mmCIF file of C-alpha atoms in Angstrom:
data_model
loop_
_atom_site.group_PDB
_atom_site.id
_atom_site.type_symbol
_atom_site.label_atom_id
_atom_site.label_comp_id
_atom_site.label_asym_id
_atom_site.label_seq_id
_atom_site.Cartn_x
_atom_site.Cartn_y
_atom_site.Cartn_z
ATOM 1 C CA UNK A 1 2.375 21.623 -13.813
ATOM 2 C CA UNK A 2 0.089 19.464 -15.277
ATOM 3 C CA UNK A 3 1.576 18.382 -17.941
ATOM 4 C CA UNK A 4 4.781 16.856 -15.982
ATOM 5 C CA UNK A 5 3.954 13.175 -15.501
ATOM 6 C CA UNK A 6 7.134 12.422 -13.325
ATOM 7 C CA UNK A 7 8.794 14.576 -10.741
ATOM 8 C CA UNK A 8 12.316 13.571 -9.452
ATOM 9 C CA UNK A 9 13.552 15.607 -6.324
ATOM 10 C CA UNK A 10 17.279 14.925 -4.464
ATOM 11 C CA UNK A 11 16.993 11.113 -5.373
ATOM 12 C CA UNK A 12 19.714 8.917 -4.054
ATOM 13 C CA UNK A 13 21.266 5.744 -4.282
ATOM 14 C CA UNK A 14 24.123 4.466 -2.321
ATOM 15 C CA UNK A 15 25.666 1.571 -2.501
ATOM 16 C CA UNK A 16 27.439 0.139 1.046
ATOM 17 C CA UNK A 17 31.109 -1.502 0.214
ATOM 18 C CA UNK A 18 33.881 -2.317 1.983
ATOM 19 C CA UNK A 19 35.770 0.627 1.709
ATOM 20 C CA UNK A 20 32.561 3.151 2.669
ATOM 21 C CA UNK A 21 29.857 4.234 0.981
ATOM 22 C CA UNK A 22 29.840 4.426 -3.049
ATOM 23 C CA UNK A 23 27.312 7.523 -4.109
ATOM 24 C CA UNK A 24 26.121 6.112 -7.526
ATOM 25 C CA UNK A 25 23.453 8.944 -7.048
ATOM 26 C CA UNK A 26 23.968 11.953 -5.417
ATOM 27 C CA UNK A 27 21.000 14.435 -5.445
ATOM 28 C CA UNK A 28 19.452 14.448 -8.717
ATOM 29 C CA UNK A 29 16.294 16.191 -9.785
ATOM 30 C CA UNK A 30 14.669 16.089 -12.974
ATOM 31 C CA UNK A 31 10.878 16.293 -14.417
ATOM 32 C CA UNK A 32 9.412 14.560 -17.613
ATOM 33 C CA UNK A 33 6.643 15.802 -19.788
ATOM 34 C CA UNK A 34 3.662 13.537 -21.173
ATOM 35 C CA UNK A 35 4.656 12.491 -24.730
ATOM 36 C CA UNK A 36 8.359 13.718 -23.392
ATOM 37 C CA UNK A 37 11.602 11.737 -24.334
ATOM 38 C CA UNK A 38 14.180 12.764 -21.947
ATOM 39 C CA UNK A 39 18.004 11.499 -22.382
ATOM 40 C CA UNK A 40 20.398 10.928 -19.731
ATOM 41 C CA UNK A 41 23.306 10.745 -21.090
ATOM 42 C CA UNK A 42 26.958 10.293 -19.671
ATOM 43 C CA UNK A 43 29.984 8.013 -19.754
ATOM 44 C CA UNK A 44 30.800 4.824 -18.224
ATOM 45 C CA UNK A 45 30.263 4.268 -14.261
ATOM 46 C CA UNK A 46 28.679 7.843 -13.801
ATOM 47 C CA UNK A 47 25.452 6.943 -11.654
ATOM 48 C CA UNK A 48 22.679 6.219 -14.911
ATOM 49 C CA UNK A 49 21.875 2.440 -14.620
ATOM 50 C CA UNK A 50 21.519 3.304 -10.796
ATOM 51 C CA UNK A 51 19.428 5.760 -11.338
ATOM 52 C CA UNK A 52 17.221 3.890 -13.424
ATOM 53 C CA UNK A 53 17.265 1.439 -10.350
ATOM 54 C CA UNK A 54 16.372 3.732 -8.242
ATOM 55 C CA UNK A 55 13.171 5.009 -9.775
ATOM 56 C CA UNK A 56 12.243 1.387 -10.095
ATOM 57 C CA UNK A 57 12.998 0.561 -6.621
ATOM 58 C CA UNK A 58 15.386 -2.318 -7.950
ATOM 59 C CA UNK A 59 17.526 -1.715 -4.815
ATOM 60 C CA UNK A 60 20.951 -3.857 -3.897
ATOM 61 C CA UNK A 61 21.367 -6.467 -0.862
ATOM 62 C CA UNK A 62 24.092 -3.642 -0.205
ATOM 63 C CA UNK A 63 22.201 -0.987 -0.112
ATOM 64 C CA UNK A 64 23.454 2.039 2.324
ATOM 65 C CA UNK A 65 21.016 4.474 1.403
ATOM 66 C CA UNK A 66 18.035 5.259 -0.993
ATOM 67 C CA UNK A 67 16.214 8.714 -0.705
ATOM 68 C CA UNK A 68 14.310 11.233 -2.515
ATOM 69 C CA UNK A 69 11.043 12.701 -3.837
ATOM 70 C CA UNK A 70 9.423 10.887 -6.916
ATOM 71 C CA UNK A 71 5.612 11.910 -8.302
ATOM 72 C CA UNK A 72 4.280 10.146 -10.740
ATOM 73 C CA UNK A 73 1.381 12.278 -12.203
ATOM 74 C CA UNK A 74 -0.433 13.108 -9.151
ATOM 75 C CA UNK A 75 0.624 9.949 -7.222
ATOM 76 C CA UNK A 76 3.742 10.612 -4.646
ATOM 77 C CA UNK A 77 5.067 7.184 -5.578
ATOM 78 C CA UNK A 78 8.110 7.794 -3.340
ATOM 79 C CA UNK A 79 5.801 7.065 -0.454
ATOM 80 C CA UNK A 80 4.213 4.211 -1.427
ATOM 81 C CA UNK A 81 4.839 0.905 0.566
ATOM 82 C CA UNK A 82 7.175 -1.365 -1.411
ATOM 83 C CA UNK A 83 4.150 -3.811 -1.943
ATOM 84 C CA UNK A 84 1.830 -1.004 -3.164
ATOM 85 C CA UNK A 85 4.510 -0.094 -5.234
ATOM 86 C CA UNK A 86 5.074 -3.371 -6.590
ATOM 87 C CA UNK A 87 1.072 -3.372 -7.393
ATOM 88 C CA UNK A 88 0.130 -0.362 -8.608
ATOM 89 C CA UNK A 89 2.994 1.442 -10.411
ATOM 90 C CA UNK A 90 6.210 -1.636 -11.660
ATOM 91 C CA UNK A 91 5.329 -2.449 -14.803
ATOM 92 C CA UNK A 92 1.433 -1.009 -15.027
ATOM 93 C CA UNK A 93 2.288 2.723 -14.954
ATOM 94 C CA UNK A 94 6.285 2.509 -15.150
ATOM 95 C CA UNK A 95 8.170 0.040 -16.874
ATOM 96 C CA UNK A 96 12.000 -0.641 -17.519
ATOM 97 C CA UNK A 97 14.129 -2.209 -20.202
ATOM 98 C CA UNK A 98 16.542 -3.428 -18.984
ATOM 99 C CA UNK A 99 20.381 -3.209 -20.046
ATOM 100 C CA UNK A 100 21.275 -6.963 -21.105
ATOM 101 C CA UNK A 101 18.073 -8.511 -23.002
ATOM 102 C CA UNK A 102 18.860 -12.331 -22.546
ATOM 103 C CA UNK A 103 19.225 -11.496 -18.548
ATOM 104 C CA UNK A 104 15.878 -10.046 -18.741
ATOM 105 C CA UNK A 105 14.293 -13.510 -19.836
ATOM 106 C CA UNK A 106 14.077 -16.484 -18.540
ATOM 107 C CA UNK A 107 15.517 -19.078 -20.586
ATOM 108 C CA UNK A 108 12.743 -22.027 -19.919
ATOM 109 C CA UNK A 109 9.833 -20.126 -20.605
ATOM 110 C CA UNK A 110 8.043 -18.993 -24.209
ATOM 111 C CA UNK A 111 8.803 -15.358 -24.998
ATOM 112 C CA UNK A 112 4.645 -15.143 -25.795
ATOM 113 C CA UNK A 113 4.076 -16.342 -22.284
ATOM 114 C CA UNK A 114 6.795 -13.866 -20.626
ATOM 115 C CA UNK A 115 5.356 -11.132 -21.988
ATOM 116 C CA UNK A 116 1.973 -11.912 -21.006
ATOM 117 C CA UNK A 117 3.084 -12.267 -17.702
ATOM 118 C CA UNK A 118 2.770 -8.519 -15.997
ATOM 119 C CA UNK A 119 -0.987 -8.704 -16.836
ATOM 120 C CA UNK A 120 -1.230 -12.365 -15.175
ATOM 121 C CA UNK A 121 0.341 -11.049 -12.164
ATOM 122 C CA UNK A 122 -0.381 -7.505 -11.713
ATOM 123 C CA UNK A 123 -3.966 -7.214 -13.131
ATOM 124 C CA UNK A 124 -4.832 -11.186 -12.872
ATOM 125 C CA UNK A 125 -6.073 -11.092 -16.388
ATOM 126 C CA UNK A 126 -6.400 -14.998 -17.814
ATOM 127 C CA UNK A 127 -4.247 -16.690 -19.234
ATOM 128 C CA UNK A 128 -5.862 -16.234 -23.294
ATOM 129 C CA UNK A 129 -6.864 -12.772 -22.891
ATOM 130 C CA UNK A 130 -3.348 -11.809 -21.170
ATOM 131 C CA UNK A 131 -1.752 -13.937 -24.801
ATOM 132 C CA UNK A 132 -4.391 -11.946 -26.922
ATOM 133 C CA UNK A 133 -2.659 -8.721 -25.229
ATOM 134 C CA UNK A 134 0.861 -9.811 -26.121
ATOM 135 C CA UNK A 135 0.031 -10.751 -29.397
ATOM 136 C CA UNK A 136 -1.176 -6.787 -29.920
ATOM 137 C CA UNK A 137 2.037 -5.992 -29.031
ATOM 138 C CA UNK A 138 4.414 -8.200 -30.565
ATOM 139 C CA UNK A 139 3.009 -6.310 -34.169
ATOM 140 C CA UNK A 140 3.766 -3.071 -32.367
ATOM 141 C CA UNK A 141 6.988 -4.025 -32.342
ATOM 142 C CA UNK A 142 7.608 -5.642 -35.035
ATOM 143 C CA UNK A 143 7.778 -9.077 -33.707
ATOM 144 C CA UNK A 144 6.226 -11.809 -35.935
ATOM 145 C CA UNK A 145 3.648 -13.905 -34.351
ATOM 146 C CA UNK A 146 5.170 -17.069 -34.105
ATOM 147 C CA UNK A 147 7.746 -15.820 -32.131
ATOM 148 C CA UNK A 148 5.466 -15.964 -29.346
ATOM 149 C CA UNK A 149 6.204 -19.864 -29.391
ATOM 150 C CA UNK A 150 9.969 -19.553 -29.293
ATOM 151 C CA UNK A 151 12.083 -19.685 -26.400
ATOM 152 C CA UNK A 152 14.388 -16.390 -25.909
ATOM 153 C CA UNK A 153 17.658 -18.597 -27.118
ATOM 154 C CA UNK A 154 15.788 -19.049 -30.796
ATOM 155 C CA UNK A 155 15.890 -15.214 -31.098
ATOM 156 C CA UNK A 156 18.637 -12.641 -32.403
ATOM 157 C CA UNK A 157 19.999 -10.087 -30.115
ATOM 158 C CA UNK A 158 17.639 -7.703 -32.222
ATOM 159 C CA UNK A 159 14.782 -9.796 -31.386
ATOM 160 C CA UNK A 160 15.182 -10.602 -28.013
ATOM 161 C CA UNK A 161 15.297 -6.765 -27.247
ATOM 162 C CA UNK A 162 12.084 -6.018 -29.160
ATOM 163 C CA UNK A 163 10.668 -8.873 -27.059
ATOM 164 C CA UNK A 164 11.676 -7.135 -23.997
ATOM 165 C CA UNK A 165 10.280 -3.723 -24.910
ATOM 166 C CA UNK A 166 6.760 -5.753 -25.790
ATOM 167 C CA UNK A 167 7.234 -7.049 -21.974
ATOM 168 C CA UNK A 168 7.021 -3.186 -20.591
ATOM 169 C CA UNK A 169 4.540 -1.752 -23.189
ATOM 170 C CA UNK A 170 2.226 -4.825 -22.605
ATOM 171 C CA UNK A 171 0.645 -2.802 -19.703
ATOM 172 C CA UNK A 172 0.393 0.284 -21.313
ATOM 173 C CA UNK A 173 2.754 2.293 -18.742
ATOM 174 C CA UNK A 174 2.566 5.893 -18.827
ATOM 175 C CA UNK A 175 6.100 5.960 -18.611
ATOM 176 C CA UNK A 176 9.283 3.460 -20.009
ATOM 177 C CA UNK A 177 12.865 3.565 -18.901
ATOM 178 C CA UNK A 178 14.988 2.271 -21.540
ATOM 179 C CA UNK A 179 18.537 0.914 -20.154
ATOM 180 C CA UNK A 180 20.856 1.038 -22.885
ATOM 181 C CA UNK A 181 18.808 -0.670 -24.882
ATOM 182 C CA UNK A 182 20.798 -0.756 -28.111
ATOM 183 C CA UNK A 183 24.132 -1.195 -26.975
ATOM 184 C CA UNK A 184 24.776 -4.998 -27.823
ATOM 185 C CA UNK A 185 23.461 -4.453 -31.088
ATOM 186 C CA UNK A 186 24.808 -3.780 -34.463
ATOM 187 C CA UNK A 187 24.414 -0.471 -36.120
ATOM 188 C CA UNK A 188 21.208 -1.710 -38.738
ATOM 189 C CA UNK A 189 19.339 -3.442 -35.610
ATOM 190 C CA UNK A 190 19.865 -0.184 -33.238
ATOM 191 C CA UNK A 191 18.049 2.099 -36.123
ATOM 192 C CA UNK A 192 15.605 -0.414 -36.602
ATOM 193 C CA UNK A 193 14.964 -0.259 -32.739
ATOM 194 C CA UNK A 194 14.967 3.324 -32.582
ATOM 195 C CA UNK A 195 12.558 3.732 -35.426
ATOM 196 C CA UNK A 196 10.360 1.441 -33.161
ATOM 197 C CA UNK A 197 10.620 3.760 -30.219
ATOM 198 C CA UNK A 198 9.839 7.017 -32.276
ATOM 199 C CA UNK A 199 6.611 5.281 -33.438
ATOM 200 C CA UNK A 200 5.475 4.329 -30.367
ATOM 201 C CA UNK A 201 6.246 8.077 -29.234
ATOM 202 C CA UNK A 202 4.199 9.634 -31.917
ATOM 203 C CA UNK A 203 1.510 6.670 -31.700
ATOM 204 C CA UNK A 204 0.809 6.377 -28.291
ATOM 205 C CA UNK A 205 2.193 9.565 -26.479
ATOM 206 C CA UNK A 206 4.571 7.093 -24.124
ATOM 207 C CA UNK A 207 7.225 8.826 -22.606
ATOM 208 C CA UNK A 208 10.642 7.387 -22.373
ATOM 209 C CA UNK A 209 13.794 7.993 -20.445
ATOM 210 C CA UNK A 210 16.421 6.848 -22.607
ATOM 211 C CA UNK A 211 19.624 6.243 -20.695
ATOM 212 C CA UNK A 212 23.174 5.850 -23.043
ATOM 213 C CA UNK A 213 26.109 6.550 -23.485
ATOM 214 C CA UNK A 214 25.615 7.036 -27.091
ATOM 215 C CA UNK A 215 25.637 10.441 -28.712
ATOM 216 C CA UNK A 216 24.346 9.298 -31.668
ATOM 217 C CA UNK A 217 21.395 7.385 -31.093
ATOM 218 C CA UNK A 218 20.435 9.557 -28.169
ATOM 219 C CA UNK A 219 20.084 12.591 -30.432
ATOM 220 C CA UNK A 220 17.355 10.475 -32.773
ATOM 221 C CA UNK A 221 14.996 10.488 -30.169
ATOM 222 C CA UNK A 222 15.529 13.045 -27.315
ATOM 223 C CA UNK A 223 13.171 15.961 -26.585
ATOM 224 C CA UNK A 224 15.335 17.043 -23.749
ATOM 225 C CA UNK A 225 18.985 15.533 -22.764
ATOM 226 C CA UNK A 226 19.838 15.261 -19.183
ATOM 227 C CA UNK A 227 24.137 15.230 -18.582
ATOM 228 C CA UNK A 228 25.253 12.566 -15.605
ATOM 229 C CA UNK A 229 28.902 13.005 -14.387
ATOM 230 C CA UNK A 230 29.871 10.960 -10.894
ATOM 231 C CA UNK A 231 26.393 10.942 -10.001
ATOM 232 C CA UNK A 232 25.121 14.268 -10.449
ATOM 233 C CA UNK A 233 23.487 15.994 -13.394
ATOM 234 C CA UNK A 234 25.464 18.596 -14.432
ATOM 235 C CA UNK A 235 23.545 20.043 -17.365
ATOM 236 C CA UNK A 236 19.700 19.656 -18.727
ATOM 237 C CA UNK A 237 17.915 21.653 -21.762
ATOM 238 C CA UNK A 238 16.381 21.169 -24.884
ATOM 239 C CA UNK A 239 18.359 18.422 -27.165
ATOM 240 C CA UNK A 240 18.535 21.509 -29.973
ATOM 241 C CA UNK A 241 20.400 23.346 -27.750
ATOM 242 C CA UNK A 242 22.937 20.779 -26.130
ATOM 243 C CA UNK A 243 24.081 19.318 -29.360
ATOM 244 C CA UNK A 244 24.443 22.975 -30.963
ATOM 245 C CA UNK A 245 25.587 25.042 -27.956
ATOM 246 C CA UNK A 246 26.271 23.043 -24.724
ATOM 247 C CA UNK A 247 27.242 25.397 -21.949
ATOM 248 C CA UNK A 248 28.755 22.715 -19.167
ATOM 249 C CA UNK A 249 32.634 22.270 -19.792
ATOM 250 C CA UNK A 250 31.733 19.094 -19.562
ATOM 251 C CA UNK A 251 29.369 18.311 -22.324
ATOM 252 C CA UNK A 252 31.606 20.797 -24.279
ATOM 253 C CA UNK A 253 34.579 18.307 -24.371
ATOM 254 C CA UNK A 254 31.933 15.372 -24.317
ATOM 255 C CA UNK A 255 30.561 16.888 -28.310
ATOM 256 C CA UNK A 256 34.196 17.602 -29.212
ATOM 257 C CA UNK A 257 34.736 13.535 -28.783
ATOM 258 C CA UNK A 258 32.137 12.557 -31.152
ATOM 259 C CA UNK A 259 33.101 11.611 -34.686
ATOM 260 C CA UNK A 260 31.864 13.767 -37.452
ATOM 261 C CA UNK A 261 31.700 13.257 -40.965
ATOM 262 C CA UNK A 262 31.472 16.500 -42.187
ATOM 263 C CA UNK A 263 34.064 18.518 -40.106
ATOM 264 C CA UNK A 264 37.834 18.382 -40.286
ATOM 265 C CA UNK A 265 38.731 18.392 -37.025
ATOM 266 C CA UNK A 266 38.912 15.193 -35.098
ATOM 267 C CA UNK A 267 37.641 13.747 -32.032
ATOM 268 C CA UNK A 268 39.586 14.803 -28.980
ATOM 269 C CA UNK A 269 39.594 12.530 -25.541
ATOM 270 C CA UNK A 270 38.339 13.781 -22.401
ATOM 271 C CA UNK A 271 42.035 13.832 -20.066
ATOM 272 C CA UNK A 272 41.876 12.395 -16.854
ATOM 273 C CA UNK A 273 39.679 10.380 -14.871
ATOM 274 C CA UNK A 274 36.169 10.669 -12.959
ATOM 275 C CA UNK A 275 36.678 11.205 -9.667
ATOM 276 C CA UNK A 276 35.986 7.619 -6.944
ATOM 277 C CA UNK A 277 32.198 8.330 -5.683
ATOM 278 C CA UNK A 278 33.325 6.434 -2.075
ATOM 279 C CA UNK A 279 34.793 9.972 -1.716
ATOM 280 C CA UNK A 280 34.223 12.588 -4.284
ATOM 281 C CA UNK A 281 35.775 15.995 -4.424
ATOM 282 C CA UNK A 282 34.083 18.947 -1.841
ATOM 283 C CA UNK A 283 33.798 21.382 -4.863
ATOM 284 C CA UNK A 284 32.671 21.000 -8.500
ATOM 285 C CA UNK A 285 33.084 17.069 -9.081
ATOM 286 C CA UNK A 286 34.348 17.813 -13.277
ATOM 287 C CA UNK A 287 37.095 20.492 -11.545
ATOM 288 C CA UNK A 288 40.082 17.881 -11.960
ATOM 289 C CA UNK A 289 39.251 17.352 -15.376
ATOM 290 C CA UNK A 290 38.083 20.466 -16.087
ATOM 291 C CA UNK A 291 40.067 23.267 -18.633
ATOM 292 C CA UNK A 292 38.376 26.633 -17.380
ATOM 293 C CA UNK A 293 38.702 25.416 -13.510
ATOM 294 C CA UNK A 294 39.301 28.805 -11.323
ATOM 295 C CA UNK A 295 39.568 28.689 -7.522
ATOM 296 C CA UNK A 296 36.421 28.370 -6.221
ATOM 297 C CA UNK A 297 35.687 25.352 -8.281
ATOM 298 C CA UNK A 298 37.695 23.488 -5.897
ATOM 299 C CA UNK A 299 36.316 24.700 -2.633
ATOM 300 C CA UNK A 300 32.656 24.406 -3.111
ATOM 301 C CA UNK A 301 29.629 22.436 -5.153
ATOM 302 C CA UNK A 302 27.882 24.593 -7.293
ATOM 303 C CA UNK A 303 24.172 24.486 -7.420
ATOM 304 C CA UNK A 304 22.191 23.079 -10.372
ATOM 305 C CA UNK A 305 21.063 26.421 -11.420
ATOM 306 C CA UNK A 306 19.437 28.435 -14.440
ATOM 307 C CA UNK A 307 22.014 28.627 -17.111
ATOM 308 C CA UNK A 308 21.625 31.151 -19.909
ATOM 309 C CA UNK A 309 19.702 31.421 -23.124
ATOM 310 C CA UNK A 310 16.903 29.817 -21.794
ATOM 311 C CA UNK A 311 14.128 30.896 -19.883
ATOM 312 C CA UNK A 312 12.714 28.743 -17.022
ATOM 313 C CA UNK A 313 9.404 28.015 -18.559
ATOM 314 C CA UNK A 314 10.984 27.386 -22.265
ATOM 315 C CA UNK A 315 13.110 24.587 -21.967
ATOM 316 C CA UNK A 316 14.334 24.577 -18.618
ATOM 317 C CA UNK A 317 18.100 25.286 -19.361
ATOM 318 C CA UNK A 318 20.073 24.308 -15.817
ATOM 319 C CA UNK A 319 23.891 24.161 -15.409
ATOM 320 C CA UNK A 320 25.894 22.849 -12.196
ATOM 321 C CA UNK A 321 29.354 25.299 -13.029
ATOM 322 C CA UNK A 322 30.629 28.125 -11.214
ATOM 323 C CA UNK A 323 30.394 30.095 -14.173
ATOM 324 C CA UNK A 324 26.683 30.120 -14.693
ATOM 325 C CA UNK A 325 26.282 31.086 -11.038
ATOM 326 C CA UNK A 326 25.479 34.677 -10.000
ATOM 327 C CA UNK A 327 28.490 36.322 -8.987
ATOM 328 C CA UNK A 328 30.265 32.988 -9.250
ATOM 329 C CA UNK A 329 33.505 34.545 -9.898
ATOM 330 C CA UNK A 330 34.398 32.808 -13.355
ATOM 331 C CA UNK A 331 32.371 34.700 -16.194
ATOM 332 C CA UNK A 332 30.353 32.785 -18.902
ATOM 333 C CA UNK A 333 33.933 32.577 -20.564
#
């Protein structure tokens, strides 16, 4: 369609260990619209910085396996050279923020000049033009300018991460993946980030791919929320409709954990563990954990297939549970 800008078929990312292979990500497909913010959300350990990795091509030493089909507009980036890649789509057409901002800087060099950098390198703009550039952004942000003369050690947490988002916007990428980028921050300098991203969204039309584990702050800016659980999606649609009527077990029990301040009931854990990803489970992966488990659960995967109350060209409502399956056996119960 031609308004998807990225296209992710069966991608996968293995890591190679000791004990065998870990599957970080198993067989994941997605899409993103222009303008699109899409959530992937999920706990702890579940595949999403990997993924991220993945679609950056920011691959391991122990690597055991990396696969998939990835279009960016109408550019099959997945078969690009590494060194094409590296030119023509890192940081000038897709960007990442990355997780930790004080990892993502290097602690010798002026935040003005870091961020400048991607257009040095990749489009060998000079050296004023490329600090002109950065300046632009910086405002975007809301970075003052004189920060450009600071190293990142002179700035706050806050600041350092708004620095890092001015590093991938500098090059105006059709697309940012955002690493949890408001996790090490307190509650007043995540809003204030967030407000930043929304802007840029209704300014500029950039797409994002927010990855969290946060409930909260992914629901201020998602379009769409996509569910991760041991390294599989297991449910994507509309952000309406998952935070007022999830249909995956999973993201059931995952809303029923989340604080509220206006209903009496409280938070309930999530029993049990995710299942080890050197050798997950040959039927639904969330079956252990699972309350409406029935038999076949156990014996065999279920596709990532058309749930219900959603057409296929409104919102693209898909659901990997036996119950959503034709003549799966369990009901919609």
């Amino acid at each position: 369609m031609a308004d998807t800008l990225l296209k992710v078929e069966d991608l996968a990312l293995h890591y190679r260990t000791r004990g065998g292979a870990v599957r970080a990500v198993d067989g994941v497909s997605f899409d993103v619209k222009r303008g699109e913010a899409l959530v992937i959300l999920g706990e702890s350990g579940c595949g999403k910085s990997s993924l991220a990795r993945a679609l950056m091509r920011l691959l391991p030493r122990n690597l055991a396996h990396h696969g998939g089909r990835v279009s960016l507009g109408d550019t099959p980036i997945s078969e690009l050279s590494d060194e094409r890649f590296r030119r023509e789509v890192q940081w000038s057409r897709m960007a990442l923020v990355m997780q930790a901002s004080m990892n993502a800087l290097n602690p010798v060099v002026k935040v003005g000049e870091q961020v400048a950098e991607p257009l040095r390198e990749l489009k060998r703009w000079p050296r004023r033009r490329a600090l002109e550039r950065a300046a632009e952004v910086f405002q975007r942000v809301g970075l003052p300018l004189d920060f450009m003369a600071r190293y990142p050690f002179e700035l706050s947490g806050g600041m350092r991460q708004r620095a890092v988002l001015a590093m991938a916007l500098v090059a105006e990428p059709e697309l940012v993946i955002l690493d949890e980028p408001t996790s090490a921050l307190d509650v007043l300098t995540q809003a204030a980030i967030m407000n930043v991203l929304k802007e840029l969204k209704r300014d500029l039309g950039t797409s994002f791919i927010l990855i969290t584990h946060d409930v909260a702050t992914s629901s201020e800016l998602a379009d769409r929320v996509a569910l991760m659980y041991a390294g599989e999606l297991v449910e994507a649609c509309s952000a309406a409709r998952f935070f007022g009527e999830p249909a995956h077990p999973y993201s059931r029990l995952l809303m029923k954990s989340v604080p509220r301040l206006h209903e009496r009931e409280r938070p309930r854990a999530i029993l049990g563990q995710p299942p080890s990803l050197l050798d997950p489970p040959t039927g639904c992966r969330f079956a252990a954990r699972c309350p409406e488990r029935f038999a076949r659960c156990g014996e065999s995967p279920p596709a990532f297939a058309l749930g219900i109350g959603e057409g296929a060209g409104e919102s693209r409502h898909r659901v990997r549970c036996w119950r959503y399956e034709p003549n799966g056996g369990g009901g919609h119960g």
